[in-house]
Amino acid sequence: MAAWGRRRGVPVNRERGVMSSTDCYIVHEIYNGENAQDQFEWELEQALEAQYKYIVIEPTRIGDETARWIAVGNCLHKTAVLSGVSCLLTPLSLPLEYSRYVALPAGAVSVACALLYGISWQFDPCCKYQVEYDSQKLSRLPLHTLTSSSPVVLVRKDDIHRKRLHNTIALAALAYCVKKVYELYVV
């Protein structure tokens, strides 16, 4: 019974073994010639397109750039969701004559962030990954073979629900803003 997960009877392996080689790809920091940085970038691109569950990036520069790129995408997603929710909830919490001063800009920010995310990040294979910080999960990866003391570890996560969430909220905010602008200027 201890080998079964708590949800839906899913079997869970409780052993703390190392991941198999098909689950994890390591971009090693080995400088062979003057085009080493291009080689690191090419390896990372290949690993992202191969959709490994875990990608360990040993070169510091590429790891930091990738982590920042993921952080910007996360920021756009969260901004789209939070500003869209504030656009939709402001009319419920403020008087109607004042709510438009908060709701319309918040709705515009939500739509702009969702559009920017959709244009810049939607088709990037890096958007399917998040930076992993959990030491328990990191302990199962073959990090003992690395020469770098601070690699960036990416974990592949399904982002379909987060895209649906921020697109739905941004569309609702857009509909609300269009309705309010119509009421203000046409009616």
Coordinates of C-alpha atoms in Angstrom, one line a residue:
M1 CA 0.0 0.0 0.0
A2 CA 2.9 2.4 0.6
A3 CA 3.9 2.1 -3.0
W4 CA 0.7 3.7 -4.2
G5 CA 0.2 7.4 -4.6
R6 CA -2.4 9.2 -2.6
R7 CA -4.4 10.4 -5.6
R8 CA -6.2 8.2 -8.0
G9 CA -4.3 5.0 -7.1
V10 CA -1.3 6.0 -9.2
P11 CA 1.7 3.8 -8.5
V12 CA 4.7 5.9 -7.2
N13 CA 8.2 4.7 -7.1
R14 CA 9.4 5.6 -3.6
E15 CA 13.1 4.7 -4.3
R16 CA 15.4 7.6 -4.6
G17 CA 17.3 6.4 -7.6
V18 CA 18.9 8.4 -10.4
M19 CA 16.8 9.3 -13.4
S20 CA 17.2 7.3 -16.6
S21 CA 19.2 8.8 -19.4
T22 CA 16.0 9.3 -21.5
D23 CA 14.6 11.6 -18.9
C24 CA 17.5 13.9 -18.4
Y25 CA 19.9 15.8 -20.8
I26 CA 23.0 17.6 -19.6
V27 CA 24.5 20.4 -21.6
H28 CA 28.1 20.0 -20.4
E29 CA 30.5 23.0 -20.1
I30 CA 33.4 21.6 -22.2
Y31 CA 35.3 24.2 -24.2
N32 CA 36.5 22.7 -27.5
G33 CA 37.7 25.5 -29.7
E34 CA 36.5 29.1 -30.2
N35 CA 32.8 28.2 -31.1
A36 CA 32.1 26.5 -27.8
Q37 CA 29.3 29.0 -26.9
D38 CA 27.5 28.2 -30.2
Q39 CA 27.9 24.5 -29.5
F40 CA 26.3 25.0 -26.1
E41 CA 23.4 26.9 -27.6
W42 CA 22.9 24.3 -30.3
E43 CA 22.9 21.5 -27.7
L44 CA 20.3 23.3 -25.6
E45 CA 18.1 23.9 -28.7
Q46 CA 18.3 20.2 -29.6
A47 CA 17.4 19.1 -26.0
L48 CA 14.4 21.5 -25.9
E49 CA 13.2 20.2 -29.2
A50 CA 13.7 16.6 -28.1
Q51 CA 11.4 17.4 -25.1
Y52 CA 13.5 15.9 -22.3
K53 CA 11.8 15.9 -18.9
Y54 CA 14.8 17.5 -17.3
I55 CA 17.5 19.6 -18.9
V56 CA 20.6 20.5 -16.9
I57 CA 22.5 23.5 -18.3
E58 CA 26.0 23.6 -17.0
P59 CA 27.4 26.7 -18.9
T60 CA 26.6 29.7 -16.7
R61 CA 25.9 32.3 -19.3
I62 CA 23.4 30.2 -21.3
G63 CA 21.8 28.9 -18.1
D64 CA 21.3 32.4 -16.7
E65 CA 19.9 33.7 -20.1
T66 CA 17.5 30.8 -20.2
A67 CA 16.3 31.3 -16.6
R68 CA 15.7 35.0 -17.3
W69 CA 13.8 34.2 -20.5
I70 CA 11.6 31.8 -18.5
A71 CA 11.1 34.4 -15.7
V72 CA 10.0 37.1 -18.2
G73 CA 7.4 34.7 -19.7
N74 CA 6.2 33.8 -16.2
C75 CA 5.9 37.5 -15.4
L76 CA 3.9 38.2 -18.5
H77 CA 1.6 35.3 -17.7
K78 CA 1.0 36.4 -14.1
T79 CA 0.5 40.0 -15.1
A80 CA -2.0 39.1 -17.7
V81 CA -4.0 37.0 -15.2
L82 CA -3.8 39.3 -12.2
S83 CA -4.6 42.5 -14.2
G84 CA -7.4 40.7 -16.0
V85 CA -8.9 39.5 -12.7
S86 CA -8.6 43.0 -11.3
C87 CA -10.3 44.4 -14.4
L88 CA -13.2 42.0 -13.9
L89 CA -13.5 42.4 -10.1
T90 CA -13.1 46.1 -9.9
P91 CA -16.7 47.0 -10.9
L92 CA -17.9 44.7 -8.0
S93 CA -15.8 46.4 -5.4
L94 CA -15.7 50.1 -6.4
P95 CA -18.6 52.5 -7.2
L96 CA -19.4 52.4 -10.9
E97 CA -18.3 56.0 -11.6
Y98 CA -14.8 55.2 -10.3
S99 CA -14.4 51.6 -11.4
R100 CA -13.6 52.5 -15.0
Y101 CA -10.5 54.3 -14.0
V102 CA -9.0 51.1 -12.7
A103 CA -10.8 48.5 -14.8
L104 CA -10.0 49.9 -18.2
P105 CA -6.2 50.2 -17.7
A106 CA -6.0 46.9 -16.0
G107 CA -7.9 45.3 -18.9
A108 CA -5.6 46.9 -21.4
V109 CA -2.6 45.6 -19.5
S110 CA -4.0 42.1 -19.4
V111 CA -4.7 42.1 -23.1
A112 CA -1.3 43.5 -24.0
C113 CA 0.5 41.0 -21.8
A114 CA -1.5 38.1 -23.2
L115 CA -0.8 39.3 -26.8
L116 CA 2.9 39.7 -26.1
Y117 CA 3.1 36.3 -24.5
G118 CA 1.2 34.7 -27.4
I119 CA 3.5 36.4 -30.0
S120 CA 6.9 36.0 -28.3
W121 CA 6.6 32.9 -26.1
Q122 CA 3.8 30.6 -27.4
F123 CA 5.9 28.9 -30.1
D124 CA 9.2 28.9 -28.2
P125 CA 10.1 25.4 -27.0
C126 CA 11.5 27.0 -23.8
C127 CA 8.0 28.0 -22.7
K128 CA 7.3 24.4 -21.9
Y129 CA 10.0 24.4 -19.2
Q130 CA 10.3 25.9 -15.7
V131 CA 13.4 26.3 -13.6
E132 CA 13.6 23.6 -10.9
Y133 CA 14.6 24.7 -7.4
D134 CA 13.3 21.8 -5.3
S135 CA 16.3 20.1 -3.7
Q136 CA 14.4 16.8 -3.3
K137 CA 13.7 16.6 -7.0
L138 CA 17.3 17.8 -7.8
S139 CA 18.8 15.1 -5.7
R140 CA 17.4 12.4 -8.1
L141 CA 19.2 13.9 -11.1
P142 CA 22.8 12.9 -12.0
L143 CA 24.3 16.2 -10.9
H144 CA 27.4 14.5 -9.4
T145 CA 28.9 14.3 -12.9
L146 CA 28.9 18.1 -13.4
T147 CA 31.9 20.4 -13.3
S148 CA 29.8 23.5 -12.5
S149 CA 28.7 24.2 -9.0
S150 CA 25.5 26.0 -9.9
P151 CA 23.8 24.5 -13.0
V152 CA 20.4 25.6 -14.1
V153 CA 17.9 22.7 -14.1
L154 CA 14.8 22.9 -16.3
V155 CA 11.8 20.7 -15.9
R156 CA 9.2 20.2 -18.6
K157 CA 5.7 21.1 -17.6
D158 CA 2.5 21.1 -19.5
D159 CA 1.5 24.7 -20.0
I160 CA -1.8 24.3 -21.8
H161 CA -3.9 25.1 -18.7
R162 CA -2.0 28.3 -18.0
K163 CA -2.3 29.4 -21.6
R164 CA -6.1 28.8 -21.5
L165 CA -6.3 30.6 -18.2
H166 CA -4.6 33.8 -19.2
N167 CA -6.2 33.8 -22.7
T168 CA -9.7 33.3 -21.2
I169 CA -9.2 36.1 -18.6
A170 CA -7.7 38.4 -21.2
L171 CA -10.6 37.9 -23.6
A172 CA -13.1 38.5 -20.8
A173 CA -11.2 41.7 -19.9
L174 CA -11.2 42.8 -23.5
A175 CA -14.9 42.2 -23.8
Y176 CA -15.5 44.2 -20.7
C177 CA -13.3 47.0 -21.9
V178 CA -14.9 47.2 -25.3
K179 CA -18.4 47.2 -23.6
K180 CA -17.3 50.0 -21.3
V181 CA -15.7 52.1 -24.0
Y182 CA -18.9 51.6 -26.2
E183 CA -21.1 52.8 -23.2
L184 CA -18.9 55.8 -22.5
Y185 CA -18.5 57.1 -26.0
V186 CA -21.5 55.9 -28.1
V187 CA -24.4 55.7 -25.6

